[in-house]
Amino acid sequence: MTELLQEEQVTETELTLKAQEAKKAAFQLAKATTEEKNEALRIISAQLLEEQDFILSENAKDIAAGKQAGMNDSLVDRLALDAPRLKDMADALIQLTRLNDPIGETLEKWEQPNGLAMTKIRVPIGVVGMIYEARPNVTVDASSLCLKTGNAIVLRGSSTAINSNKAIVQVIRRALEKSKLPVEAVQLLEDTRRETASQMFKLNEYLDVLIPRGGAKLIQTVVQNATVPVLETGAGNCHIYIDKTADVKMAVDIAINAKTQRPSVCNSCETILVQRDWAAAHLPELVTALQAQDVTIHGDEAVQQGSSSVVPATDEDWATEYLGFEVAIRVVDTVDQAVQHINQYGTKHSEAIISTDAASVEQFFNEIDAAAVYHNASTRFTDGFEFGFGAEIGISTQKLHARGPMGLPALTSTKYIVRGNGQIK
Amino acid sequence: MTELLQEEQVTETELTLKAQEAKKAAFQLAKATTEEKNEALRIISAQLLEEQDFILSENAKDIAAGKQAGMNDSLVDRLALDAPRLKDMADALIQLTRLNDPIGETLEKWEQPNGLAMTKIRVPIGVVGMIYEARPNVTVDASSLCLKTGNAIVLRGSSTAINSNKAIVQVIRRALEKSKLPVEAVQLLEDTRRETASQMFKLNEYLDVLIPRGGAKLIQTVVQNATVPVLETGAGNCHIYIDKTADVKMAVDIAINAKTQRPSVCNSCETILVQRDWAAAHLPELVTALQAQDVTIHGDEAVQQGSSSVVPATDEDWATEYLGFEVAIRVVDTVDQAVQHINQYGTKHSEAIISTDAASVEQFFNEIDAAAVYHNASTRFTDGFEFGFGAEIGISTQKLHARGPMGLPALTSTKYIVRGNGQIK
């Protein structure tokens, strides 16, 4: 018991100390010029390549430990770094220097009748807490996005990536020492026990926002337990609705793309809704095309009638994010029914209508409650890079602060500057 | 035990049923036109006046019960309605019809190289949960702001205002029946037990945001316990920094105004920081002027030396929001020290510098972390109406979503509309 208590005190001290340092650094960072921030990113980029051997040898320790612990291949792959991956990370840092710095941007400017001159400008959020799983690339990615936007960061990665993360953060901090930015701007919690994360959830005194990055379970744990505001990047149960008037080839191509191009990601399609008349004429073609891509189809009764190889769909299927080569298909009569189904079962992420009827499209756009709604395009485009943001913090499925793909402005707050000449109320 | 369980089920049923109804109404409301919403606000305005006798007689029950329970005068005053106050509420509804409807507004519009046409538009948030204290005017105010922005609302007021709130919501719903908006858009929880509020905190399935309105304790309870995102309208420990170069009359006038014009509100001044040289020449004048307004002064040693009637200030004073005729005064050497003090003890609300030196002002603007920073003006202007927003949801002291005075746009979210012609990834 005494030992446990001591351990907890140690933990809290690491977290509290590092969070305090980050908060102090945040005040300095807020004053950094765009060129100082870009210069730091360039130095980090070079340092990552220069210290490649060190990073890869530390990463090898994590890989070896993971394999010994029976980690599956896809997790090992997420954890593994190699020279090309490090090169990608270094290149991404250079890309980031080319993006506009949102900090200091004037968002609004006006004068009040009493002569007060009002300006609303973008400022950094302050200190970002990042809680993520065994992907060491997030360590570089999250740190660099925060530095670009003048935020300090407290990283809490997975224990399975601890050697990689420590090495990367050491390298980043050695680079920061050569820059004009404070070294304390990037903090890594080396204690990766669950309790440390739980303490981070409630560290409102030092953390301005928490960003969980990982599976649905991690995100829900953070949302359910955090008192620090959370930027929620959630699940995607995305739909394609094929309207009565849909072009057949376009509908099939988009459905195949949205389902199979990369099924493991949140913007892939999980349920296809097909209007009854279109289904009567073209459903077999859609089913055949999907099955040719080894997609298992869970269908309602109407879909089952057309093919013996269709698995009967249950209510649970409508709510399932398969994230693999499976899809649910339901036949509906109208746009109304499609909208109702999507608003009931969807996760407000990305929803598409394939149609040549303007009224149906407008109804779909107006009535679907989602971060992104598409006409005649794949849901796979919901992504910061595809939207042209040049960077992506994640895809927000919440409605406050930022919704949909988040670029650099999602890591900013605002401040009102008011200039007077003696005004009193 | 069985009875308790039954009670809890009943409670959960009222909350769940009403939240479900609100969510359904929100989908309809999102489609309402500006004119339909404004027409509903005009009908509510007229209905409030028409049913004035009913509202006042129900309000009288709450007043009587409050007085019997020993409620203090200022709380009774907050609870009390009369003809002029109802008239103000009715007038405010008409004012609201004159404000721009933010819903549907195009925020950004661009085309991607692959031909996707992107539009970012404003949409309602969905369902707002409002938790507030014994001020029946909030019932009208919050409902009307939500209707204007196409949001449904679940109101949870205080038990001490339950008769007033029931009457007002009945009147609003009778008005909505005559309008094109769904009656279910405005819901009042009649069960005002603490447990009901606790259940609201975690009702993520139906509520998109919670807005607590009331004292610091209420707000902190919501922030600490809610899993639904919270729009935090917090405390204001606001400062006036009087720089070396400050105009004497202006500095004294602003300090007096910021402290005494309405000391009970969050944007009033709680600590005055005075630069040492200015203090040497003019502190007695400031102290005398404040004392002439019956302001008790808690001062550091330098301030105490100048006057025997100054109460010694402790560390706690720097962190105290007096909300009354008390102020803390500290002498500092530089803008640096003032900034450090404010960033340490402030609540990031409203901070002012009185100065004629441009460099000091720029440093203050850049380094102070607050929703609003002022040069040569009173902190009392941090207010949605004073900022020209025409309405105010509250003053946000958080950094995400909205910061500072919140107008109608704070009650909105966004949606990306993407138009393609067959794009796949």
PDB file of N, CA and C in Angstrom, chain A residues 75 111 116-117 132 179 196 201 231 237 241 278 354 368 397 416:
ATOM      1  N   LEU A  75      -0.544  -4.789 -35.912  1.00  0.00           N
ATOM      2  CA  LEU A  75      -0.072  -3.864 -34.876  1.00  0.00           C
ATOM      3  C   LEU A  75       1.434  -3.657 -34.980  1.00  0.00           C
ATOM      4  N   GLU A 111     -15.710  48.699 -35.594  1.00  0.00           N
ATOM      5  CA  GLU A 111     -15.690  49.740 -34.572  1.00  0.00           C
ATOM      6  C   GLU A 111     -17.074  49.885 -33.975  1.00  0.00           C
ATOM      7  N   LEU A 116     -14.888  52.275 -29.536  1.00  0.00           N
ATOM      8  CA  LEU A 116     -14.001  51.130 -29.258  1.00  0.00           C
ATOM      9  C   LEU A 116     -13.677  50.416 -30.570  1.00  0.00           C
ATOM     10  N   ALA A 117     -12.377  50.200 -30.812  1.00  0.00           N
ATOM     11  CA  ALA A 117     -11.944  49.499 -32.030  1.00  0.00           C
ATOM     12  C   ALA A 117     -11.709  48.037 -31.671  1.00  0.00           C
ATOM     13  N   TYR A 132      -2.618   8.587 -27.241  1.00  0.00           N
ATOM     14  CA  TYR A 132      -2.681   7.814 -28.487  1.00  0.00           C
ATOM     15  C   TYR A 132      -2.116   6.420 -28.321  1.00  0.00           C
ATOM     16  N   SER A 179      16.950  25.679 -31.801  1.00  0.00           N
ATOM     17  CA  SER A 179      15.978  26.625 -32.360  1.00  0.00           C
ATOM     18  C   SER A 179      15.691  27.735 -31.360  1.00  0.00           C
ATOM     19  N   THR A 196      -1.996   7.139 -15.158  1.00  0.00           N
ATOM     20  CA  THR A 196      -1.439   8.412 -15.612  1.00  0.00           C
ATOM     21  C   THR A 196      -2.375   9.075 -16.602  1.00  0.00           C
ATOM     22  N   PHE A 201      -6.803  13.148 -17.781  1.00  0.00           N
ATOM     23  CA  PHE A 201      -8.193  13.474 -18.137  1.00  0.00           C
ATOM     24  C   PHE A 201      -8.720  14.663 -17.336  1.00  0.00           C
ATOM     25  N   LEU A 231     -11.215  17.102 -28.036  1.00  0.00           N
ATOM     26  CA  LEU A 231     -11.485  17.139 -29.477  1.00  0.00           C
ATOM     27  C   LEU A 231     -11.722  15.703 -29.898  1.00  0.00           C
ATOM     28  N   ASN A 237     -19.667   5.448 -39.284  1.00  0.00           N
ATOM     29  CA  ASN A 237     -20.583   4.485 -39.908  1.00  0.00           C
ATOM     30  C   ASN A 237     -21.194   5.229 -41.089  1.00  0.00           C
ATOM     31  N   TYR A 241     -26.191   6.392 -50.361  1.00  0.00           N
ATOM     32  CA  TYR A 241     -27.585   6.194 -50.772  1.00  0.00           C
ATOM     33  C   TYR A 241     -27.661   6.300 -52.287  1.00  0.00           C
ATOM     34  N   TRP A 278     -34.499   1.455 -58.456  1.00  0.00           N
ATOM     35  CA  TRP A 278     -33.119   1.263 -58.933  1.00  0.00           C
ATOM     36  C   TRP A 278     -32.677  -0.176 -58.624  1.00  0.00           C
ATOM     37  N   ILE A 354     -26.094   9.297 -54.442  1.00  0.00           N
ATOM     38  CA  ILE A 354     -25.795   9.197 -55.861  1.00  0.00           C
ATOM     39  C   ILE A 354     -27.134   9.383 -56.561  1.00  0.00           C
ATOM     40  N   ILE A 368     -29.707  15.544 -43.826  1.00  0.00           N
ATOM     41  CA  ILE A 368     -28.728  14.653 -43.199  1.00  0.00           C
ATOM     42  C   ILE A 368     -27.879  15.455 -42.211  1.00  0.00           C
ATOM     43  N   THR A 397     -15.971  14.384 -35.131  1.00  0.00           N
ATOM     44  CA  THR A 397     -17.372  13.984 -35.250  1.00  0.00           C
ATOM     45  C   THR A 397     -18.212  14.674 -34.188  1.00  0.00           C
ATOM     46  N   TYR A 416     -10.144  38.678 -28.279  1.00  0.00           N
ATOM     47  CA  TYR A 416     -10.608  39.992 -28.711  1.00  0.00           C
ATOM     48  C   TYR A 416      -9.632  41.045 -28.208  1.00  0.00           C
TER      49      TYR A 416
END
